[in-house]
Every structure is written in C-alpha cells, then in structure tokens.
PDB file of C-alpha atoms in Angstrom:
ATOM      1  CA  MET A   1     103.564 -40.464 323.202  1.00 53.00           C
ATOM      2  CA  LYS A   2     105.590 -43.427 324.029  1.00 64.00           C
ATOM      3  CA  PRO A   3     104.624 -45.063 327.330  1.00 65.00           C
ATOM      4  CA  SER A   4     107.330 -45.082 330.020  1.00 88.00           C
ATOM      5  CA  CYS A   5     104.874 -46.522 332.582  1.00 95.00           C
ATOM      6  CA  TRP A   6     101.853 -48.781 332.474  1.00 96.00           C
ATOM      7  CA  ILE A   7      99.482 -48.527 335.412  1.00 98.00           C
ATOM      8  CA  ILE A   8      97.404 -51.656 335.588  1.00 98.00           C
ATOM      9  CA  MET A   9      94.311 -50.560 337.277  1.00 97.00           C
ATOM     10  CA  GLY A  10      91.028 -52.145 338.616  1.00 94.00           C
ATOM     11  CA  VAL A  11      89.265 -53.401 341.712  1.00 88.00           C
ATOM     12  CA  ALA A  12      90.640 -56.145 343.950  1.00 84.00           C
ATOM     13  CA  GLY A  13      90.646 -59.480 342.478  1.00 82.00           C
ATOM     14  CA  SER A  14      90.827 -58.146 338.881  1.00 87.00           C
ATOM     15  CA  GLY A  15      94.286 -59.489 338.258  1.00 88.00           C
ATOM     16  CA  LYS A  16      96.439 -56.285 338.352  1.00 92.00           C
ATOM     17  CA  THR A  17      99.425 -57.986 339.992  1.00 92.00           C
ATOM     18  CA  THR A  18      99.366 -60.966 337.823  1.00 94.00           C
ATOM     19  CA  VAL A  19      99.120 -58.962 334.576  1.00 97.00           C
ATOM     20  CA  GLY A  20     101.476 -56.377 335.839  1.00 97.00           C
ATOM     21  CA  ARG A  21     104.245 -58.708 336.816  1.00 97.00           C
ATOM     22  CA  ALA A  22     103.947 -60.582 333.558  1.00 98.00           C
ATOM     23  CA  LEU A  23     103.952 -57.487 331.530  1.00 97.00           C
ATOM     24  CA  ALA A  24     107.066 -55.998 333.310  1.00 97.00           C
ATOM     25  CA  GLU A  25     108.795 -59.243 332.621  1.00 97.00           C
ATOM     26  CA  ARG A  26     107.782 -59.422 328.939  1.00 96.00           C
ATOM     27  CA  LEU A  27     108.848 -55.634 328.585  1.00 94.00           C
ATOM     28  CA  THR A  28     111.877 -55.942 330.827  1.00 95.00           C
ATOM     29  CA  TRP A  29     110.630 -53.063 332.783  1.00 96.00           C
ATOM     30  CA  ARG A  30     110.654 -52.956 336.572  1.00 95.00           C
ATOM     31  CA  PHE A  31     107.478 -54.004 338.460  1.00 97.00           C
ATOM     32  CA  ILE A  32     106.034 -51.734 341.104  1.00 97.00           C
ATOM     33  CA  GLU A  33     103.422 -53.296 343.464  1.00 94.00           C
ATOM     34  CA  GLY A  34     101.197 -50.513 344.710  1.00 94.00           C
ATOM     35  CA  ASP A  35     100.017 -52.472 347.798  1.00 89.00           C
ATOM     36  CA  ASP A  36     103.634 -52.222 349.176  1.00 92.00           C
ATOM     37  CA  PHE A  37     103.156 -48.483 349.543  1.00 94.00           C
ATOM     38  CA  HIS A  38     100.126 -48.730 351.998  1.00 89.00           C
ATOM     39  CA  SER A  39     100.690 -47.693 355.486  1.00 89.00           C
ATOM     40  CA  PRO A  40     100.415 -50.158 358.311  1.00 89.00           C
ATOM     41  CA  GLY A  41      97.273 -48.408 359.524  1.00 87.00           C
ATOM     42  CA  SER A  42      95.663 -48.543 356.140  1.00 86.00           C
ATOM     43  CA  ILE A  43      96.536 -52.234 355.855  1.00 82.00           C
ATOM     44  CA  ARG A  44      94.826 -52.752 359.285  1.00 85.00           C
ATOM     45  CA  LYS A  45      91.739 -50.923 358.214  1.00 86.00           C
ATOM     46  CA  MET A  46      91.369 -52.899 355.032  1.00 78.00           C
ATOM     47  CA  ALA A  47      91.966 -56.118 356.858  1.00 78.00           C
ATOM     48  CA  GLN A  48      89.119 -55.301 359.250  1.00 80.00           C
ATOM     49  CA  GLY A  49      86.927 -54.515 356.154  1.00 79.00           C
ATOM     50  CA  ILE A  50      86.933 -50.740 356.700  1.00 83.00           C
ATOM     51  CA  PRO A  51      87.252 -48.776 353.317  1.00 80.00           C
ATOM     52  CA  LEU A  52      89.818 -46.272 353.066  1.00 82.00           C
ATOM     53  CA  THR A  53      89.217 -42.667 352.611  1.00 87.00           C
ATOM     54  CA  ASP A  54      90.648 -40.194 350.244  1.00 88.00           C
ATOM     55  CA  ALA A  55      92.883 -38.927 353.071  1.00 91.00           C
ATOM     56  CA  ASP A  56      94.094 -42.384 353.881  1.00 90.00           C
ATOM     57  CA  ARG A  57      95.258 -42.743 350.144  1.00 90.00           C
ATOM     58  CA  GLY A  58      97.173 -39.469 350.004  1.00 92.00           C
ATOM     59  CA  ASP A  59     100.571 -40.653 351.133  1.00 93.00           C
ATOM     60  CA  TRP A  60     100.019 -44.011 349.318  1.00 93.00           C
ATOM     61  CA  LEU A  61      99.588 -42.316 345.913  1.00 96.00           C
ATOM     62  CA  ALA A  62     102.359 -39.834 346.545  1.00 95.00           C
ATOM     63  CA  GLY A  63     104.663 -42.797 347.295  1.00 95.00           C
ATOM     64  CA  ILE A  64     103.690 -44.720 344.058  1.00 96.00           C
ATOM     65  CA  HIS A  65     104.082 -41.357 342.066  1.00 96.00           C
ATOM     66  CA  ALA A  66     107.551 -41.031 343.463  1.00 94.00           C
ATOM     67  CA  ALA A  67     108.577 -44.520 342.672  1.00 95.00           C
ATOM     68  CA  ILE A  68     107.198 -44.199 339.119  1.00 95.00           C
ATOM     69  CA  ARG A  69     109.432 -40.951 338.536  1.00 91.00           C
ATOM     70  CA  SER A  70     112.655 -42.454 340.263  1.00 83.00           C
ATOM     71  CA  GLY A  71     113.726 -44.815 337.606  1.00 76.00           C
ATOM     72  CA  ARG A  72     113.555 -46.704 334.365  1.00 87.00           C
ATOM     73  CA  PRO A  73     110.201 -47.657 332.726  1.00 94.00           C
ATOM     74  CA  ALA A  74     107.823 -49.532 335.056  1.00 96.00           C
ATOM     75  CA  VAL A  75     104.668 -51.318 335.315  1.00 97.00           C
ATOM     76  CA  VAL A  76     102.566 -50.520 338.366  1.00 98.00           C
ATOM     77  CA  ALA A  77      99.732 -52.471 339.884  1.00 97.00           C
ATOM     78  CA  CYS A  78      97.487 -50.069 341.678  1.00 96.00           C
ATOM     79  CA  SER A  79      93.618 -49.817 341.889  1.00 93.00           C
ATOM     80  CA  ALA A  80      93.580 -46.087 340.882  1.00 96.00           C
ATOM     81  CA  LEU A  81      89.858 -46.415 341.343  1.00 94.00           C
ATOM     82  CA  LYS A  82      88.991 -42.698 340.951  1.00 96.00           C
ATOM     83  CA  GLU A  83      90.050 -40.208 338.229  1.00 97.00           C
ATOM     84  CA  LYS A  84      91.621 -37.812 340.964  1.00 96.00           C
ATOM     85  CA  TYR A  85      93.868 -40.655 342.060  1.00 96.00           C
ATOM     86  CA  ARG A  86      94.942 -41.254 338.359  1.00 97.00           C
ATOM     87  CA  ARG A  87      95.819 -37.527 338.092  1.00 96.00           C
ATOM     88  CA  ILE A  88      98.028 -37.838 341.313  1.00 96.00           C
ATOM     89  CA  LEU A  89      99.696 -40.950 339.938  1.00 96.00           C
ATOM     90  CA  ARG A  90     100.323 -39.414 336.589  1.00 95.00           C
ATOM     91  CA  GLY A  91     101.369 -36.107 337.945  1.00 93.00           C
ATOM     92  CA  ASP A  92     103.378 -33.986 335.342  1.00 92.00           C
ATOM     93  CA  LEU A  93     104.815 -37.113 333.827  1.00 92.00           C
ATOM     94  CA  GLU A  94     104.476 -37.795 330.219  1.00 88.00           C
ATOM     95  CA  GLY A  95     104.223 -41.340 329.052  1.00 90.00           C
ATOM     96  CA  VAL A  96     102.140 -42.688 331.927  1.00 95.00           C
ATOM     97  CA  ARG A  97      99.397 -44.936 330.471  1.00 95.00           C
ATOM     98  CA  PHE A  98      96.569 -46.816 332.191  1.00 97.00           C
ATOM     99  CA  ALA A  99      95.146 -50.365 331.474  1.00 97.00           C
ATOM    100  CA  PHE A 100      91.833 -50.955 333.024  1.00 97.00           C
ATOM    101  CA  LEU A 101      90.985 -54.562 333.988  1.00 95.00           C
ATOM    102  CA  ASN A 102      87.219 -54.685 333.780  1.00 93.00           C
ATOM    103  CA  GLY A 103      84.944 -57.504 334.839  1.00 92.00           C
ATOM    104  CA  ASP A 104      82.097 -58.927 336.818  1.00 88.00           C
ATOM    105  CA  ILE A 105      81.825 -58.519 340.587  1.00 83.00           C
ATOM    106  CA  ASP A 106      81.040 -62.229 340.828  1.00 83.00           C
ATOM    107  CA  LEU A 107      84.317 -63.243 339.255  1.00 84.00           C
ATOM    108  CA  PHE A 108      86.369 -60.840 341.450  1.00 79.00           C
ATOM    109  CA  TYR A 109      84.524 -62.070 344.485  1.00 82.00           C
ATOM    110  CA  GLN A 110      85.385 -65.737 343.718  1.00 82.00           C
ATOM    111  CA  ARG A 111      89.022 -64.822 343.119  1.00 73.00           C
ATOM    112  CA  LEU A 112      89.101 -62.874 346.418  1.00 71.00           C
ATOM    113  CA  SER A 113      87.434 -65.699 348.313  1.00 68.00           C
ATOM    114  CA  ARG A 114      90.187 -68.033 347.278  1.00 71.00           C
ATOM    115  CA  ARG A 115      93.020 -65.695 348.568  1.00 57.00           C
ATOM    116  CA  GLU A 116      94.666 -66.621 351.827  1.00 62.00           C
ATOM    117  CA  ASP A 117      97.651 -64.348 352.105  1.00 65.00           C
ATOM    118  CA  HIS A 118      96.345 -60.733 351.420  1.00 52.00           C
ATOM    119  CA  PHE A 119      94.839 -58.193 353.515  1.00 56.00           C
ATOM    120  CA  MET A 120      92.253 -57.297 351.036  1.00 56.00           C
ATOM    121  CA  GLY A 121      89.223 -59.546 351.722  1.00 54.00           C
ATOM    122  CA  ALA A 122      86.107 -60.194 349.614  1.00 57.00           C
ATOM    123  CA  SER A 123      84.181 -58.201 352.012  1.00 63.00           C
ATOM    124  CA  MET A 124      85.777 -55.084 350.553  1.00 72.00           C
ATOM    125  CA  LEU A 125      84.774 -55.477 346.906  1.00 72.00           C
ATOM    126  CA  ARG A 126      81.602 -53.753 347.012  1.00 81.00           C
ATOM    127  CA  SER A 127      83.034 -50.581 348.395  1.00 82.00           C
ATOM    128  CA  GLN A 128      85.690 -50.698 345.564  1.00 83.00           C
ATOM    129  CA  PHE A 129      82.934 -51.089 342.942  1.00 84.00           C
ATOM    130  CA  GLU A 130      81.198 -48.003 344.552  1.00 87.00           C
ATOM    131  CA  ASP A 131      84.336 -45.896 344.357  1.00 88.00           C
ATOM    132  CA  LEU A 132      85.277 -47.043 340.953  1.00 90.00           C
ATOM    133  CA  GLU A 133      85.089 -44.396 338.145  1.00 97.00           C
ATOM    134  CA  ILE A 134      85.611 -46.204 335.086  1.00 96.00           C
ATOM    135  CA  PRO A 135      88.133 -44.405 332.703  1.00 97.00           C
ATOM    136  CA  ALA A 136      86.930 -43.294 329.398  1.00 96.00           C
ATOM    137  CA  PRO A 137      88.239 -45.462 326.392  1.00 94.00           C
ATOM    138  CA  GLU A 138      90.673 -42.669 325.378  1.00 94.00           C
ATOM    139  CA  ALA A 139      92.104 -42.588 328.948  1.00 95.00           C
ATOM    140  CA  ALA A 140      92.854 -46.120 329.408  1.00 96.00           C
ATOM    141  CA  VAL A 141      93.231 -49.414 327.443  1.00 95.00           C
ATOM    142  CA  HIS A 142      90.216 -51.526 328.514  1.00 97.00           C
ATOM    143  CA  LEU A 143      90.844 -55.361 329.119  1.00 96.00           C
ATOM    144  CA  ASP A 144      88.544 -57.908 329.928  1.00 95.00           C
ATOM    145  CA  ALA A 145      89.665 -59.429 333.283  1.00 93.00           C
ATOM    146  CA  SER A 146      87.876 -62.702 332.617  1.00 93.00           C
ATOM    147  CA  ARG A 147      90.327 -63.527 329.829  1.00 95.00           C
ATOM    148  CA  PRO A 148      93.501 -65.345 330.505  1.00 94.00           C
ATOM    149  CA  ALA A 149      96.085 -63.110 331.981  1.00 94.00           C
ATOM    150  CA  ASP A 150      98.520 -63.957 329.155  1.00 96.00           C
ATOM    151  CA  GLU A 151      96.046 -62.684 326.565  1.00 97.00           C
ATOM    152  CA  ASN A 152      95.899 -59.264 328.286  1.00 96.00           C
ATOM    153  CA  VAL A 153      99.651 -59.261 328.710  1.00 97.00           C
ATOM    154  CA  SER A 154     100.132 -59.961 325.086  1.00 96.00           C
ATOM    155  CA  ALA A 155      97.623 -57.271 324.025  1.00 94.00           C
ATOM    156  CA  LEU A 156      99.419 -54.640 326.110  1.00 95.00           C
ATOM    157  CA  ALA A 157     102.905 -55.754 324.853  1.00 93.00           C
ATOM    158  CA  ARG A 158     101.777 -55.554 321.216  1.00 91.00           C
ATOM    159  CA  PHE A 159     100.343 -52.071 321.948  1.00 89.00           C
ATOM    160  CA  THR A 160     103.577 -50.985 323.603  1.00 89.00           C
ATOM    161  CA  ARG A 161     105.614 -52.322 320.667  1.00 83.00           C
ATOM    162  CA  SER A 162     103.379 -50.456 318.225  1.00 84.00           C
ATOM    163  CA  LEU A 163     104.455 -47.217 319.880  1.00 75.00           C
ATOM    164  CA  ASN A 164     108.113 -48.199 319.237  1.00 60.00           C
ATOM    165  CA  VAL A 165     109.032 -48.767 322.741  1.00 47.00           C
ATOM    166  CA  LYS A 166     111.393 -51.673 323.758  1.00 46.00           C
TER     167      LYS A 166
END
C-alpha cells in the first residue's frame, strides 16, 4: 500500500517536528504539526507538568485525523504514544504509515532542557515513557532518534520512493 500520510511519532524531544518538516519538504507533501490541535486547556495542563488523560486527547486526535483526511498527502508530527491513539489517527484511511523515533530518555531530557519556547517541559518526559506503547516493527518503521535528522529523513524518503510514491 502506497503511503499517503506519514505520522512521525515518539515521545517529546525525539525530533518529530524536525524530521516531519524535513520529510514533508523532501516529498513536497504538506506538514501537519499535531501540537497545533491541542486545546488551550490541555496546553495549560502540560505547561504545568500535568499529564493529559485519554479524555483530554480525544478531540486532539479527532482533529488530527480530520486534517489528515482533508487534503493531499501529509506528514504529521504527533506523539501517538498508545496503540489506541494510532487506531484513531488512522481510522478507516488507507495509506497511513507510522515512523517511530526511538531513543534514550537521557537524550530526550537533554533536548527538552534546551527548549525555551514550547509548553512541553522535561518534567513531562517520564510520564510519556510510561504511556508509550512501542509499535511492533510491522506496524511502524523504527528510527534511531540519536542519528542526525537528515539520515532519518533520507531513510523515510527512500522507503516512500520504493513504494512508487512521489
């Protein structure tokens, strides 16, 4: 099945946005930033270090899914930590593929500690790892988040081209 959407997933600090934006540019697909779909209340909670509940995430996931289905091929940056979230994001759409940026909590903590302009702080990282359900290799392309972003982008672009998608 040809991908029509890549969802770049992983915990905070894994490089979802960096890889996602660069992949979208490389493929000339649109880029969707999952963080843009959080409600103001959810952003306040996360900024205060309060993990979101499944109920908090319902409208967020539905909004991202609607954005995926509303247009041309897309690359989405979205944590998609649990399998049930990935099922909501995929819905009944064919061609939705996941790429999982996997890595070490210490690396991600270092990255988050350097962030100055984002609501998701390093204090939230442990709860994200606790919620993370690592996708099976057949359910997602696994990428090493410690590798340079351009290497991961190139790997995904090659994989996409191998499926005859422009």
